[in-house]
CSV table of C-alpha atoms in Angstrom, one decimal:
chain,number,residue,atom,x,y,z
A,7,UNK,CA,20.4,-44.8,1.3
A,8,UNK,CA,17.2,-47.0,1.7
A,9,UNK,CA,15.7,-43.9,0.6
A,10,UNK,CA,16.9,-44.1,-3.0
A,11,UNK,CA,14.0,-45.0,-5.1
A,12,UNK,CA,14.8,-46.8,-8.4
A,13,UNK,CA,12.7,-47.4,-11.3
A,14,UNK,CA,14.2,-50.8,-13.2
A,15,UNK,CA,11.4,-52.9,-12.8
A,16,UNK,CA,10.7,-54.5,-15.8
A,17,UNK,CA,7.6,-54.4,-18.4
A,18,UNK,CA,4.6,-55.3,-17.0
A,19,UNK,CA,6.0,-56.5,-13.9
A,20,UNK,CA,4.8,-55.2,-10.5
A,21,UNK,CA,5.8,-54.7,-6.5
A,22,UNK,CA,3.4,-52.9,-4.5
A,23,UNK,CA,1.3,-50.0,-6.9
A,24,UNK,CA,3.7,-50.3,-9.3
A,25,UNK,CA,1.3,-52.4,-11.2
A,26,UNK,CA,-0.9,-49.4,-12.0
A,27,UNK,CA,2.4,-47.3,-13.3
A,28,UNK,CA,3.5,-49.8,-15.0
A,29,UNK,CA,0.1,-50.4,-16.9
A,30,UNK,CA,0.0,-46.8,-18.0
A,31,UNK,CA,3.6,-46.3,-18.6
A,32,UNK,CA,3.0,-49.9,-20.9
A,33,UNK,CA,0.9,-47.3,-23.4
A,34,UNK,CA,4.3,-44.4,-24.0
A,35,UNK,CA,7.0,-47.0,-24.8
A,36,UNK,CA,9.4,-43.1,-24.5
A,37,UNK,CA,8.0,-42.4,-21.1
A,38,UNK,CA,8.7,-46.3,-20.0
A,39,UNK,CA,12.3,-45.9,-21.2
A,40,UNK,CA,12.8,-42.9,-18.6
A,41,UNK,CA,11.3,-43.9,-16.2
A,42,UNK,CA,13.4,-47.9,-16.2
A,43,UNK,CA,16.7,-45.2,-15.6
A,44,UNK,CA,15.9,-43.2,-13.6
A,45,UNK,CA,17.2,-42.7,-9.6
A,46,UNK,CA,15.6,-40.4,-7.3
A,47,UNK,CA,16.5,-39.1,-4.7
A,48,UNK,CA,15.6,-37.0,-1.7
A,49,UNK,CA,17.6,-33.8,0.2
A,50,UNK,CA,17.1,-34.6,3.6
A,51,UNK,CA,17.1,-31.1,6.2
A,52,UNK,CA,17.0,-31.7,9.7
A,53,UNK,CA,15.4,-35.1,9.0
A,54,UNK,CA,12.4,-33.3,6.7
A,55,UNK,CA,12.7,-34.0,3.0
A,56,UNK,CA,13.8,-29.9,0.8
A,57,UNK,CA,13.9,-31.4,-2.9
A,58,UNK,CA,14.3,-34.5,-4.9
A,59,UNK,CA,17.2,-35.6,-6.9
A,60,UNK,CA,16.4,-37.2,-10.0
A,61,UNK,CA,19.1,-39.0,-11.6
A,62,UNK,CA,19.2,-40.6,-15.2
A,63,UNK,CA,22.5,-43.0,-15.2
A,64,UNK,CA,24.6,-43.2,-18.3
A,65,UNK,CA,25.2,-46.2,-18.5
A,66,UNK,CA,22.2,-47.1,-17.4
A,67,UNK,CA,22.8,-49.1,-14.2
A,68,UNK,CA,26.0,-47.2,-13.5
A,69,UNK,CA,24.3,-47.1,-10.2
A,70,UNK,CA,24.0,-50.6,-9.4
A,71,UNK,CA,28.4,-49.9,-8.3
A,72,UNK,CA,28.6,-50.0,-4.4
A,73,UNK,CA,31.4,-47.2,-4.7
A,74,UNK,CA,29.1,-44.8,-7.5
A,75,UNK,CA,26.1,-45.3,-5.6
A,76,UNK,CA,28.4,-44.3,-2.5
A,77,UNK,CA,29.4,-41.2,-4.1
A,78,UNK,CA,25.8,-40.4,-5.2
A,79,UNK,CA,24.7,-40.5,-2.2
A,80,UNK,CA,27.8,-38.6,-0.9
A,81,UNK,CA,26.8,-35.6,-3.8
A,82,UNK,CA,23.2,-35.9,-2.6
A,83,UNK,CA,24.2,-35.2,1.0
A,84,UNK,CA,26.0,-32.1,-0.3
A,85,UNK,CA,23.2,-30.5,-2.3
A,86,UNK,CA,21.3,-31.8,0.8
A,87,UNK,CA,23.8,-29.5,3.3
A,88,UNK,CA,23.7,-26.5,1.4
A,89,UNK,CA,20.3,-25.9,0.7
A,90,UNK,CA,20.0,-26.9,4.3
A,91,UNK,CA,22.2,-23.2,5.0
A,92,UNK,CA,20.8,-21.3,2.1
A,93,UNK,CA,17.4,-22.7,4.0
A,94,UNK,CA,18.8,-21.0,7.6
A,95,UNK,CA,20.0,-17.8,5.9
A,96,UNK,CA,16.6,-17.5,4.6
A,97,UNK,CA,15.0,-17.9,7.5
A,98,UNK,CA,18.3,-15.7,9.9
A,99,UNK,CA,17.4,-12.6,7.4
A,100,UNK,CA,14.1,-12.4,8.1
A,101,UNK,CA,14.6,-13.3,11.6
A,102,UNK,CA,16.9,-10.0,11.4
A,103,UNK,CA,14.5,-8.2,9.1
A,104,UNK,CA,11.6,-8.9,11.6
A,105,UNK,CA,13.8,-7.4,14.3
A,106,UNK,CA,14.6,-4.5,12.9
A,107,UNK,CA,11.0,-3.6,11.7
A,108,UNK,CA,10.5,-3.9,15.6
A,109,UNK,CA,12.9,-1.1,16.2
A,110,UNK,CA,12.0,1.2,14.3
A,111,UNK,CA,8.3,0.7,14.7
A,112,UNK,CA,9.4,1.2,18.4
A,113,UNK,CA,11.6,4.4,18.0
A,114,UNK,CA,8.2,5.8,15.2
A,115,UNK,CA,5.4,4.7,18.5
A,116,UNK,CA,8.2,7.1,21.4
A,117,UNK,CA,8.9,9.6,18.6
A,118,UNK,CA,4.9,9.8,18.0
A,119,UNK,CA,3.7,10.0,21.5
A,120,UNK,CA,6.6,12.1,22.5
A,121,UNK,CA,5.2,14.7,19.1
A,122,UNK,CA,1.2,14.2,19.9
A,123,UNK,CA,1.9,15.3,24.5
A,124,UNK,CA,3.5,18.0,23.7
A,125,UNK,CA,0.4,19.3,22.0
A,126,UNK,CA,-1.3,18.0,24.0
A,127,UNK,CA,0.1,19.1,27.2
A,128,UNK,CA,0.1,22.7,26.2
A,129,UNK,CA,-3.3,22.4,25.1
A,130,UNK,CA,-4.2,21.6,29.0
A,131,UNK,CA,-1.5,24.4,30.5
A,132,UNK,CA,-3.4,27.1,28.7
A,133,UNK,CA,-6.8,26.0,29.3
A,134,UNK,CA,-6.2,25.4,32.9
A,135,UNK,CA,-4.7,28.6,32.8
A,136,UNK,CA,-7.8,30.2,30.9
A,137,UNK,CA,-10.6,28.0,33.1
A,138,UNK,CA,-8.7,28.9,36.8
A,139,UNK,CA,-10.5,31.4,37.9
A,140,UNK,CA,-7.6,32.4,40.9
A,141,UNK,CA,-5.5,33.5,38.6
A,142,UNK,CA,-6.1,37.1,37.6
A,143,UNK,CA,-5.1,37.4,33.3
A,144,UNK,CA,-5.4,40.7,30.9
A,145,UNK,CA,-7.2,40.1,27.9
A,146,UNK,CA,-4.1,40.5,25.5
A,147,UNK,CA,-2.9,37.2,27.7
A,148,UNK,CA,-6.3,35.3,27.2
A,149,UNK,CA,-6.7,35.9,24.0
A,150,UNK,CA,-3.0,35.0,23.8
A,151,UNK,CA,-3.3,31.3,26.2
A,152,UNK,CA,-6.5,31.4,22.9
A,153,UNK,CA,-4.1,31.5,20.6
A,154,UNK,CA,-1.7,29.1,21.5
A,155,UNK,CA,-4.7,26.4,22.2
A,156,UNK,CA,-5.7,27.1,19.2
A,157,UNK,CA,-2.4,26.9,17.4
A,158,UNK,CA,-1.6,23.5,19.6
A,159,UNK,CA,-4.8,22.3,18.4
A,160,UNK,CA,-4.5,22.9,14.8
A,161,UNK,CA,-0.7,21.1,15.3
A,162,UNK,CA,-2.1,18.0,17.0
A,163,UNK,CA,-4.9,17.7,14.3
A,164,UNK,CA,-1.9,17.7,12.0
A,165,UNK,CA,-0.6,14.4,13.3
A,166,UNK,CA,-3.2,12.8,13.9
A,167,UNK,CA,-4.4,12.9,10.2
A,168,UNK,CA,-0.4,12.1,8.7
A,169,UNK,CA,-0.4,9.3,11.3
A,170,UNK,CA,-4.1,8.4,9.6
A,171,UNK,CA,-2.9,8.8,6.3
A,172,UNK,CA,0.6,6.3,7.1
A,173,UNK,CA,-1.5,3.9,8.2
A,174,UNK,CA,-4.1,4.0,5.6
A,175,UNK,CA,-1.0,4.0,3.1
A,176,UNK,CA,1.2,1.0,4.7
A,177,UNK,CA,-2.2,-0.4,5.2
A,178,UNK,CA,-2.6,-0.5,1.4
A,179,UNK,CA,-5.9,1.3,2.1
A,180,UNK,CA,-4.4,4.7,-0.2
A,181,UNK,CA,-3.4,4.5,-4.1
A,182,UNK,CA,-1.1,7.0,-4.9
A,183,UNK,CA,-2.0,8.3,-8.7
A,184,UNK,CA,0.6,9.7,-10.4
A,185,UNK,CA,-0.9,12.7,-12.6
């Protein structure tokens, strides 16, 4: 493909911006030898580069042969497809996790909503009965209604406290210490 980059210019020659690179490489002979025979091929997935495959061929100009180059390009295309499948699988797994998390949040909210409404309904009912002057209640009934209000308010306070604690743990605001 046209996207293959080959660094096999002769020492001292320059093409475009390669002169500065070659000048820097000239001072390091071992680096120059390594770069002269390096092929770098992009791994493309959906038109985007997801990596680069660098090859140092033996013998040095092995990929000058069109058949060998085609074989390498096929190999690179297969690697890119494998990477793309892995990336898509990761994204699918993240999407599934997000969906499961949202489902759990919805279920938790529904459960918490029910757990909060029950004591609130009981407190409102008992308080309304106590407040209604048209209903005649004995002292024992008034005492029981007041106790119900107290008990349900305490239950509601525990539920709210637990919810707040869960929120702090989830957000990292609460640090547990093992003793």
